[in-house]
PDB file of C-alpha atoms in Angstrom:
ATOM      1  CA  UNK A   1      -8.314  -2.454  -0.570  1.00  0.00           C
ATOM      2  CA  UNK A   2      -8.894  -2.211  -4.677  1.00  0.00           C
ATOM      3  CA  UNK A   3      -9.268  -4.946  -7.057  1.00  0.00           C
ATOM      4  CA  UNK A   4      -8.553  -4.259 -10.676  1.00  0.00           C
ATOM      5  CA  UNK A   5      -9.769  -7.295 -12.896  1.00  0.00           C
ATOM      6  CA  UNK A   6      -7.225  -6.739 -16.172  1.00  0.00           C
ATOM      7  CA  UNK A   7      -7.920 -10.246 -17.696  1.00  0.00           C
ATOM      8  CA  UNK A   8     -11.265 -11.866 -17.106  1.00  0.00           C
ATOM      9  CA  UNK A   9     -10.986 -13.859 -20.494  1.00  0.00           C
ATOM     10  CA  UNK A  10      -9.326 -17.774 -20.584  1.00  0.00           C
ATOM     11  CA  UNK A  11      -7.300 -19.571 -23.252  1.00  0.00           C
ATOM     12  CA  UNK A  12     -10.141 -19.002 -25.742  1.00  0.00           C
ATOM     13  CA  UNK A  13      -8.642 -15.914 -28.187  1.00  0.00           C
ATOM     14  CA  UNK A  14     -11.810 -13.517 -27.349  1.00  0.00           C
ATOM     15  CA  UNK A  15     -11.851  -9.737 -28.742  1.00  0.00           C
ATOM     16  CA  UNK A  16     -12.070  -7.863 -25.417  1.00  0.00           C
ATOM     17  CA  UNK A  17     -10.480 -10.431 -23.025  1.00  0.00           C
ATOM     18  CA  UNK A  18      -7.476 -11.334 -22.338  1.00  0.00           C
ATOM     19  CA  UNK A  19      -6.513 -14.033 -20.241  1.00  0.00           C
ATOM     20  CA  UNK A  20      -6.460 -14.299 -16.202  1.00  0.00           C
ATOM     21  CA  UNK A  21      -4.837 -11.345 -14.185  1.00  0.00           C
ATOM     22  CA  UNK A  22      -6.081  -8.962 -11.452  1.00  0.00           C
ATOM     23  CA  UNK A  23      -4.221  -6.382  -9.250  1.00  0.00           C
ATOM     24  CA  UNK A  24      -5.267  -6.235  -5.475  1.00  0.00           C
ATOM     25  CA  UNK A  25      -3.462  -2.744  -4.040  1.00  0.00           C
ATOM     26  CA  UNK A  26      -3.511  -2.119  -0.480  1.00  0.00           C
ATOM     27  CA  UNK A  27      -0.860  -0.002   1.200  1.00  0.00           C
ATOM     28  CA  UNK A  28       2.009  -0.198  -0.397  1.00  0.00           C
ATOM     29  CA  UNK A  29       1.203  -3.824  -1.578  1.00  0.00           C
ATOM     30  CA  UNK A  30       0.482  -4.049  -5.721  1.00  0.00           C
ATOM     31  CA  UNK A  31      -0.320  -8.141  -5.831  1.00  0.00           C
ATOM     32  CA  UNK A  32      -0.763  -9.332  -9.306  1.00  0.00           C
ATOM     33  CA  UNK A  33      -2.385 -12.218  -8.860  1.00  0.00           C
ATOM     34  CA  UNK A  34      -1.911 -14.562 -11.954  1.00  0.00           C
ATOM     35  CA  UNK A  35      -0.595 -13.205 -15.388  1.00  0.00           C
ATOM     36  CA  UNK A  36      -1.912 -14.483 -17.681  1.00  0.00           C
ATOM     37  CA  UNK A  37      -1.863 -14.181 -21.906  1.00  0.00           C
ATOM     38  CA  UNK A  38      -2.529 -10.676 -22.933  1.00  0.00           C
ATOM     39  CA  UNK A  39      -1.870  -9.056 -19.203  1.00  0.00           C
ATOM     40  CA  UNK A  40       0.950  -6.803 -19.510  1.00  0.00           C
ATOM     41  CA  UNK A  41      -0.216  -5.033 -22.553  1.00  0.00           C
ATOM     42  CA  UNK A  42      -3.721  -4.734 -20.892  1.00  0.00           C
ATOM     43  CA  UNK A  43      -2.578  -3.156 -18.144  1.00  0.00           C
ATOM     44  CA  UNK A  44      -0.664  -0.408 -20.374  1.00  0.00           C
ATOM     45  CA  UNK A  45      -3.701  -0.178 -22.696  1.00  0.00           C
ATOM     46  CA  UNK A  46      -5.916   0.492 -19.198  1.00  0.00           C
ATOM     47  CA  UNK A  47      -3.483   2.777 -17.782  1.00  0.00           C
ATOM     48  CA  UNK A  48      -2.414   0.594 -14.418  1.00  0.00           C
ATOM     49  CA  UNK A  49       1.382   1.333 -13.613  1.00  0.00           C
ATOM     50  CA  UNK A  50       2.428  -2.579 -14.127  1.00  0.00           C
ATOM     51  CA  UNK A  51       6.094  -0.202 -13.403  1.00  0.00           C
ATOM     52  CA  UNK A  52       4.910  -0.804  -9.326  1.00  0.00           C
ATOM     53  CA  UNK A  53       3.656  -3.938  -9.119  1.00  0.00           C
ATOM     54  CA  UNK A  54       5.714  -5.458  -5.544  1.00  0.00           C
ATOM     55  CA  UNK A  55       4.493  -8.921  -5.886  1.00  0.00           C
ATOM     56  CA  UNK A  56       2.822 -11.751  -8.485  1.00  0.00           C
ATOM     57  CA  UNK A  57       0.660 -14.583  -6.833  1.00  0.00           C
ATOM     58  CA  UNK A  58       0.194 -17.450  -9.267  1.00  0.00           C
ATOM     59  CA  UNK A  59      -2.602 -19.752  -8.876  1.00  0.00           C
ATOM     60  CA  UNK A  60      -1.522 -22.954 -11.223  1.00  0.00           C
ATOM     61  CA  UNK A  61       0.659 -23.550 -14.175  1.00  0.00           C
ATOM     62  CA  UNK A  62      -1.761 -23.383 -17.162  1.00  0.00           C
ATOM     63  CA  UNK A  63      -0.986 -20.496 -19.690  1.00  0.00           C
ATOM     64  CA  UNK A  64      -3.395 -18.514 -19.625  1.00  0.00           C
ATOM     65  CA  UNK A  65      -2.508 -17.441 -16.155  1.00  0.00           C
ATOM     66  CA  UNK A  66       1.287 -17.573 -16.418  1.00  0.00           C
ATOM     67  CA  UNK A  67       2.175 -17.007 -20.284  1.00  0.00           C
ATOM     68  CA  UNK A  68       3.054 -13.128 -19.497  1.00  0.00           C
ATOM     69  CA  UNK A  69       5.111 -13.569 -16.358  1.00  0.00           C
ATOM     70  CA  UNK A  70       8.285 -13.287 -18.756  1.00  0.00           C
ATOM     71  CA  UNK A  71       6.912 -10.326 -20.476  1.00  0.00           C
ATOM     72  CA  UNK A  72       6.421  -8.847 -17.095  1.00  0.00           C
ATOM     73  CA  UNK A  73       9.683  -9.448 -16.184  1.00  0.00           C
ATOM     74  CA  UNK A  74      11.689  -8.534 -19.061  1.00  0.00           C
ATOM     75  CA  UNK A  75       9.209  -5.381 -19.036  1.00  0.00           C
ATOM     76  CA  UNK A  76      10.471  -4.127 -15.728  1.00  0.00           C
ATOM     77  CA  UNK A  77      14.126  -4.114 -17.055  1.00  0.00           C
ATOM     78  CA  UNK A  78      13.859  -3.354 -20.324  1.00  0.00           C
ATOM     79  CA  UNK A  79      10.477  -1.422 -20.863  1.00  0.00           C
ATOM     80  CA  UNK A  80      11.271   1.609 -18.632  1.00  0.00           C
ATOM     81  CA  UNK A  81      13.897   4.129 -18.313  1.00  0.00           C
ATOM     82  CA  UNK A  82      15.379   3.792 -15.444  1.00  0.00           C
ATOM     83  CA  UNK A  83      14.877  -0.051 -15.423  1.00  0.00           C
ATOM     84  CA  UNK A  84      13.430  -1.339 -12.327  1.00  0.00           C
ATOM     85  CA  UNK A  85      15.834  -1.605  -8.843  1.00  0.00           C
ATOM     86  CA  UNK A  86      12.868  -2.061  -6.573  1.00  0.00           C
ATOM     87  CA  UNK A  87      12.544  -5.882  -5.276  1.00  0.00           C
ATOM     88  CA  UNK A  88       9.695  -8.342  -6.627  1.00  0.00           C
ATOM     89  CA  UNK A  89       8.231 -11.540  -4.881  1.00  0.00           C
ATOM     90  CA  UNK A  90       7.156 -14.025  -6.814  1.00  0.00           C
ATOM     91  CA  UNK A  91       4.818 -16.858  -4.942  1.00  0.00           C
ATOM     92  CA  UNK A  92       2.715 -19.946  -6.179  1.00  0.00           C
ATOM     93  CA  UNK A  93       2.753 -23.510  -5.153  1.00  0.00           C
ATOM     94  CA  UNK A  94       5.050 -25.942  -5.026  1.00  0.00           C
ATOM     95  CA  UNK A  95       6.934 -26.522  -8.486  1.00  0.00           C
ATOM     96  CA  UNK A  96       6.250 -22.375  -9.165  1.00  0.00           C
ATOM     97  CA  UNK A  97      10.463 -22.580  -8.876  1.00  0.00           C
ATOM     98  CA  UNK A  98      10.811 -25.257 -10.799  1.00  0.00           C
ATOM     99  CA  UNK A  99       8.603 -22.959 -13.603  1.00  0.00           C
ATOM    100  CA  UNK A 100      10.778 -20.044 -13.355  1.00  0.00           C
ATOM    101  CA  UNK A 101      13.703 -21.811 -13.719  1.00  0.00           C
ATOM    102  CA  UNK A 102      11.862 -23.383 -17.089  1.00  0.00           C
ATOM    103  CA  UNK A 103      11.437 -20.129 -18.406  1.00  0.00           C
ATOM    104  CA  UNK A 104      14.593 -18.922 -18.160  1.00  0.00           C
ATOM    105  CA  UNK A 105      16.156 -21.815 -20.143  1.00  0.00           C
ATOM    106  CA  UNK A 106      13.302 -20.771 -22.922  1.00  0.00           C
ATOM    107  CA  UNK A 107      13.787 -16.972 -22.652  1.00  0.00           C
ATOM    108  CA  UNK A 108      16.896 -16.796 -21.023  1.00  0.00           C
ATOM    109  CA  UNK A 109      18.631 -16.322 -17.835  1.00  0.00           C
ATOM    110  CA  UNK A 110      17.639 -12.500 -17.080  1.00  0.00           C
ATOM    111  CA  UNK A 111      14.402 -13.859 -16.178  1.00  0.00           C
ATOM    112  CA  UNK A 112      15.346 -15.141 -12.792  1.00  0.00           C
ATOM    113  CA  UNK A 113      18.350 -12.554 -12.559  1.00  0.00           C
ATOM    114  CA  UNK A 114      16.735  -9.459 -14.107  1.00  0.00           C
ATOM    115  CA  UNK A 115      19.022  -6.872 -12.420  1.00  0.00           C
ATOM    116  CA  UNK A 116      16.632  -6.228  -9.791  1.00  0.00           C
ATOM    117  CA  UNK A 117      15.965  -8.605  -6.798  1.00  0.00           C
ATOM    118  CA  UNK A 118      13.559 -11.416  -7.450  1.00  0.00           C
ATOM    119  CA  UNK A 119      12.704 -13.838  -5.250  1.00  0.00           C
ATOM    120  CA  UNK A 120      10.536 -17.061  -5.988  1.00  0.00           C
ATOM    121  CA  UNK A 121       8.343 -18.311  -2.732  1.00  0.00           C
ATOM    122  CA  UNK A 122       6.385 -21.256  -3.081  1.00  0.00           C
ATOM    123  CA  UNK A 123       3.701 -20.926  -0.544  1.00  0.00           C
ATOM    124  CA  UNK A 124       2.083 -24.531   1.343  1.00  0.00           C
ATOM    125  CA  UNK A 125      -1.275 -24.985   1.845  1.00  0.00           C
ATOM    126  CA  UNK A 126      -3.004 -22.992   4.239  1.00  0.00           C
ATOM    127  CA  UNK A 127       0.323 -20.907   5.123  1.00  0.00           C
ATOM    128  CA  UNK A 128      -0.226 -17.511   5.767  1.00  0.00           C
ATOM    129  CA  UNK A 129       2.274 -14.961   4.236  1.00  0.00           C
ATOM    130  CA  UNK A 130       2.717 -11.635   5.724  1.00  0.00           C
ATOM    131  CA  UNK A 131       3.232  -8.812   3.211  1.00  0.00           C
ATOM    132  CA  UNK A 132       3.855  -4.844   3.901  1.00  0.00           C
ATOM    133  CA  UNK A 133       1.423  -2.650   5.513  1.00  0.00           C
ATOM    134  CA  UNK A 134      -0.065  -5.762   7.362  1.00  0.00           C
ATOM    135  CA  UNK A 135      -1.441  -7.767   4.601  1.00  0.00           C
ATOM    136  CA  UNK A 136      -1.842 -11.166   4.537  1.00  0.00           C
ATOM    137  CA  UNK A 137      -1.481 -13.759   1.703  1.00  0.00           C
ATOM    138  CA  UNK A 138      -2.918 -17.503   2.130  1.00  0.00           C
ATOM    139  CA  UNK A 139      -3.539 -20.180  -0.109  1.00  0.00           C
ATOM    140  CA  UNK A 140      -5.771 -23.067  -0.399  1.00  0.00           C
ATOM    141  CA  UNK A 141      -5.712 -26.065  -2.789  1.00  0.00           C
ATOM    142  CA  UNK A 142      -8.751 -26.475  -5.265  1.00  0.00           C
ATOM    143  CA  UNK A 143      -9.669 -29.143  -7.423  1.00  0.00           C
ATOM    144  CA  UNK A 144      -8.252 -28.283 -11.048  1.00  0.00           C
ATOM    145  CA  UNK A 145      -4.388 -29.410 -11.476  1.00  0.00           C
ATOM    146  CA  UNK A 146      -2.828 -31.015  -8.774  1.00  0.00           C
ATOM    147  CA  UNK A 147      -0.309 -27.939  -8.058  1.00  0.00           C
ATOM    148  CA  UNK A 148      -4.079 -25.442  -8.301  1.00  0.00           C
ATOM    149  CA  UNK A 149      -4.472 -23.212  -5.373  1.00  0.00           C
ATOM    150  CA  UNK A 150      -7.008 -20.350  -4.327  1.00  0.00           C
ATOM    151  CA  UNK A 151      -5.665 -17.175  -2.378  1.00  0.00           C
ATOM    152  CA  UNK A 152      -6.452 -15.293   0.448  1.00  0.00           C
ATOM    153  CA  UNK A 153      -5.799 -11.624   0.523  1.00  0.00           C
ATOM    154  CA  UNK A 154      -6.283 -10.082   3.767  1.00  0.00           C
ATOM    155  CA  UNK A 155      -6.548  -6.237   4.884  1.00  0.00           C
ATOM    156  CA  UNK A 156      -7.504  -5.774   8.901  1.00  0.00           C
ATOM    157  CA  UNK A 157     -11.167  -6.811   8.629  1.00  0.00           C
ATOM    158  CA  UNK A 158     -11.515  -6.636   4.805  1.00  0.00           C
ATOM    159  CA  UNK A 159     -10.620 -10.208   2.527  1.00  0.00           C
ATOM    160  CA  UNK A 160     -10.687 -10.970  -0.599  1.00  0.00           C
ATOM    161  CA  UNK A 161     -10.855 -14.093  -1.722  1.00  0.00           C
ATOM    162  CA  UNK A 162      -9.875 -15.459  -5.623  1.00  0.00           C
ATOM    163  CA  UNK A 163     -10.662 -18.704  -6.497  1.00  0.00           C
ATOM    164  CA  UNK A 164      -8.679 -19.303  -9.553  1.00  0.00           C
ATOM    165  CA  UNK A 165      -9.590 -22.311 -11.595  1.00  0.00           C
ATOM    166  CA  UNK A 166     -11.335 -24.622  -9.783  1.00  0.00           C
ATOM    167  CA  UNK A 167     -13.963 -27.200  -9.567  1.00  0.00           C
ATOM    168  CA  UNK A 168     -16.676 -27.660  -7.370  1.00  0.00           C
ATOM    169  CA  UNK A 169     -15.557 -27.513  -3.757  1.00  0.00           C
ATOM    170  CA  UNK A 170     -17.254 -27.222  -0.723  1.00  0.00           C
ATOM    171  CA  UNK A 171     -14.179 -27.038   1.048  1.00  0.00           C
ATOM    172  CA  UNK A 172     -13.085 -23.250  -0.391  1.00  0.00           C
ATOM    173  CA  UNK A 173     -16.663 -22.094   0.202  1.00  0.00           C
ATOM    174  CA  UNK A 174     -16.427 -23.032   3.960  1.00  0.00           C
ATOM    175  CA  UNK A 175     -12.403 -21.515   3.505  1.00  0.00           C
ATOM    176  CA  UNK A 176     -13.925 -18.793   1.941  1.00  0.00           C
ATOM    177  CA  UNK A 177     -16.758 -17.419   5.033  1.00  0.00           C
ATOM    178  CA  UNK A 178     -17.706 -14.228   5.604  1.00  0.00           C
ATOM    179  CA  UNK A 179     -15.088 -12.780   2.509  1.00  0.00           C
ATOM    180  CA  UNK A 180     -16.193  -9.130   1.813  1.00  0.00           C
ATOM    181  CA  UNK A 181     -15.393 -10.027  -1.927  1.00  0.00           C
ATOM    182  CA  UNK A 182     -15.342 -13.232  -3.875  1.00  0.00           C
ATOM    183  CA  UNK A 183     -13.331 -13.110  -7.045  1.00  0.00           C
ATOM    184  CA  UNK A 184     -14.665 -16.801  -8.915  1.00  0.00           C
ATOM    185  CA  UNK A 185     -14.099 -18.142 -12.068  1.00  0.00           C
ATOM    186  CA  UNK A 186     -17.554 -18.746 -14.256  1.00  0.00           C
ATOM    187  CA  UNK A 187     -16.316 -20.346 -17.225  1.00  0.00           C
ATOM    188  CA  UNK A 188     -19.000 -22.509 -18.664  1.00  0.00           C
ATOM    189  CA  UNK A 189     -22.791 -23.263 -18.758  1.00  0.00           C
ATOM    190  CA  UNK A 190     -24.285 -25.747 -17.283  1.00  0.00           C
ATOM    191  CA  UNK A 191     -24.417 -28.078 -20.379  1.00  0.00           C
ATOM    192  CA  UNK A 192     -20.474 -28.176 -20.442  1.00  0.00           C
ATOM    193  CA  UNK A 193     -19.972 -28.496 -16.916  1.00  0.00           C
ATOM    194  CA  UNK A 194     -16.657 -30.755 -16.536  1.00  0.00           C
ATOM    195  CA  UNK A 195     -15.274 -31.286 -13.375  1.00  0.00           C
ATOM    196  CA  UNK A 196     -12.321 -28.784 -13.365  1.00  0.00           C
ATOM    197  CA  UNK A 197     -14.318 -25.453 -14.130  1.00  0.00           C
ATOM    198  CA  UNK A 198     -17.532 -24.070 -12.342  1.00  0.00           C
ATOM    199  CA  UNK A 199     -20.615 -23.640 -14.048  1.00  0.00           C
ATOM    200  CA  UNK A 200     -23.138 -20.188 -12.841  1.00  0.00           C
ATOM    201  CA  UNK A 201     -24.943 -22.425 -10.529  1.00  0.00           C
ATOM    202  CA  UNK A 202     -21.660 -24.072  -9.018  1.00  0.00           C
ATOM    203  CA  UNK A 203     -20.916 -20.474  -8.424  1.00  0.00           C
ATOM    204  CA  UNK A 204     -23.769 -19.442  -6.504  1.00  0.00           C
ATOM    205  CA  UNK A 205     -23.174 -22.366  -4.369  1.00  0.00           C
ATOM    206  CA  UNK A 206     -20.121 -21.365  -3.352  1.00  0.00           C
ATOM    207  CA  UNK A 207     -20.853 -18.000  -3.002  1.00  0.00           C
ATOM    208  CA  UNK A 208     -23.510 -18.690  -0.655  1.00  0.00           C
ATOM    209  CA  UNK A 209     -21.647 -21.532   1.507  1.00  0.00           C
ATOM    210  CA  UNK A 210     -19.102 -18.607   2.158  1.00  0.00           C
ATOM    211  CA  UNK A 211     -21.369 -16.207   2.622  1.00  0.00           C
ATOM    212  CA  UNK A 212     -20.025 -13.686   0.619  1.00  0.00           C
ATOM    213  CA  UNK A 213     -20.804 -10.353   0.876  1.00  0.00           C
ATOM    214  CA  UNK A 214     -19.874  -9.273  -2.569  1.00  0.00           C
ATOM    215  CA  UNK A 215     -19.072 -11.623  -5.789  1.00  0.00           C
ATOM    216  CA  UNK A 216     -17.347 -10.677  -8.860  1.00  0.00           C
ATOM    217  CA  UNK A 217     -17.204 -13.301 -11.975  1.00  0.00           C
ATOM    218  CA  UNK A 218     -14.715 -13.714 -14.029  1.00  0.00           C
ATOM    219  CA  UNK A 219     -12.899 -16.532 -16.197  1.00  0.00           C
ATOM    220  CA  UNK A 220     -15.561 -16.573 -18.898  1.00  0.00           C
ATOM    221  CA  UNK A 221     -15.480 -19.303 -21.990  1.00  0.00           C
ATOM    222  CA  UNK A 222     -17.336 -17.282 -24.875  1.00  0.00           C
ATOM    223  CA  UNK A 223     -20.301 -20.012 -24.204  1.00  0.00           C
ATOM    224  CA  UNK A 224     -21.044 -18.878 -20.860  1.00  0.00           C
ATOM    225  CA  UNK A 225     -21.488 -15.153 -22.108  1.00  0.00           C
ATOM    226  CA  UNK A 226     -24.814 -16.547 -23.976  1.00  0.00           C
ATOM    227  CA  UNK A 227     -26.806 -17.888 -20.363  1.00  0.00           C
ATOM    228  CA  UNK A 228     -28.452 -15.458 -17.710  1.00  0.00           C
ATOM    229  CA  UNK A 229     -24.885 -15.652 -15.379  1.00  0.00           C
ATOM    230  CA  UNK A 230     -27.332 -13.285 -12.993  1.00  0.00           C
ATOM    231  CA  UNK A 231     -30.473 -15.134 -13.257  1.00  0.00           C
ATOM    232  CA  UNK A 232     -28.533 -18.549 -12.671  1.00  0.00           C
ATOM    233  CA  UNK A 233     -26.439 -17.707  -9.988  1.00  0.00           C
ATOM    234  CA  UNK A 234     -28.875 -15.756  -8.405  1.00  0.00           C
ATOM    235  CA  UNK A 235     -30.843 -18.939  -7.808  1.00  0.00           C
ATOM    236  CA  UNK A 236     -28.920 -19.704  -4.912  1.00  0.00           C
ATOM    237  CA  UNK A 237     -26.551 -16.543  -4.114  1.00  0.00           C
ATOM    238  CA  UNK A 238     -28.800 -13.279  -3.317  1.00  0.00           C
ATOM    239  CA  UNK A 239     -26.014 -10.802  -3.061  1.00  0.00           C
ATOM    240  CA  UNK A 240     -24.592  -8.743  -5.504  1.00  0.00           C
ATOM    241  CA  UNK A 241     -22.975 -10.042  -8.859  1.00  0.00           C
ATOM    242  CA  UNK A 242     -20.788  -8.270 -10.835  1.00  0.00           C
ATOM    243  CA  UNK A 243     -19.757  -9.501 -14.380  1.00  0.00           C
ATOM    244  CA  UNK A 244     -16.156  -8.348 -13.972  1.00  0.00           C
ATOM    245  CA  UNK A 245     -14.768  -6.587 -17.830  1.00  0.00           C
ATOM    246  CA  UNK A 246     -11.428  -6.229 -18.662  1.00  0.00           C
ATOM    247  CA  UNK A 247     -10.273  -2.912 -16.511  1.00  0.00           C
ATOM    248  CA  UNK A 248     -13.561  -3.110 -13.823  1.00  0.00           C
ATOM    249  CA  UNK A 249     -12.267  -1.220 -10.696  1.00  0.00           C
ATOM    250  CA  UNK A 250     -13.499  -1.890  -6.889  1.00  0.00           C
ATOM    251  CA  UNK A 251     -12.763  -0.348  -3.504  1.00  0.00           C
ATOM    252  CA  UNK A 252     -13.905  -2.027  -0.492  1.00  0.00           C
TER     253      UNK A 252
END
């Protein structure tokens, strides 16, 4: 399994983040998990083919992890010679159809029939999705919009787990146990904290309820960049930390 982090940045306009997006490849699986502002042009500018992407996991509804879904989409038929034949999935919680069908009355109605085959799965609680090349796709709800979910990812004996946006939950961390990576939003310091984000040490709590072997921040509010992430989170989580930057690159 590889995880590409393309957007570790948030709605804040920040000069070498864009907003939330990461590609999990395994197999023949390419899972985009959210797509945020900025994400398509990242992954050109990184050199990722975005041209073989096979499925996009949304977490919630905010923009800055759904404003490029359109780009995506109208990219795959009109950014590439041949345009794209090969099918696309399309999951996220309940109302993610209800989204799509929003965005085609803004951008029009290629976006749900782009000449390819796109289908739109909304994905309950807990269900497990089986994808090619026996992968697994689960989600969990998380305290940040009411529609918010974490995901699963599953390969044999190696999972990765992304939180999305979320608050504090003990919940995911005990959903989360034994993950070989954890993939968590950090996006302010402790003196912001609001109940819809984590702060560094809300992190390493979480990371250390689930026992996680590795964990990789992302989601970062410029404010956050100017605390010790590592010293913080470290107070309570003793594995490895990773800072995650736009184009960071992990096989596990």
């Amino acid at each position: 399994m590889q995880l590409t982090t393309i957007g570790t940045g948030t709605a804040a306009p920040h000069p070498s983040r864009v907003s939330a997006a990461h590609l999990v490849q395994s197999g023949s699986v390419r899972l985009l998990l959210d797509c945020g502002s900025g994400a398509v042009h990242r992954m050109a500018s990184l050199g990722v083919a975005w041209q073989d992407i096979t499925h996009v996991a949304l977490t919630h509804f905010h923009a800055d992890h759904i404003a490029d879904l359109p780009m995506l989409i109208m990219g795959w038929r009109w950014g590439q010679l041949p345009p794209r034949s090969a099918p696309v999935t399309v999951f996220g919680p309940v109302g993610t159809g209800a989204l799509l069908e929003g965005m085609a009355t803004v951008y029009g109605a290629s976006i749900l029939a782009p000449g390819f085959p796109l289908t739109v799965r909304e994905i309950a609680p807990d269900e497990v999705v089986k994808l090619p090349d026996g992968v697994e796709l689960e989600g969990f709800p998380v305290p940040h919009t009411p529609e918010s979910m974490a995901y699963s990812v599953r390969d044999g004996a190696r999972r990765l787990v992304y939180t999305g946006d979320t608050g504090p939950s003990e919940a995911l961390g005990h959903w989360a146990a034994g993950c070989d990576l954890l993939l968590a939003e950090c996006s302010l310091p402790e003196a912001m904290a609001i109940p819809s984000h984590l702060t560094p040490s809300q992190v390493g709590a979480l990371a250390a309820t689930a026992g996680a072997q590795q964990l990789v921040l992302t989601h970062f509010y410029p404010p956050v960049e100017t605390v010790d992430l590592r010293g913080e989170v470290g107070a309570l989580y003793h594995g490895p930390v990773v800072l995650a930057t736009d184009g960071w690159h992990h096989t596990f």
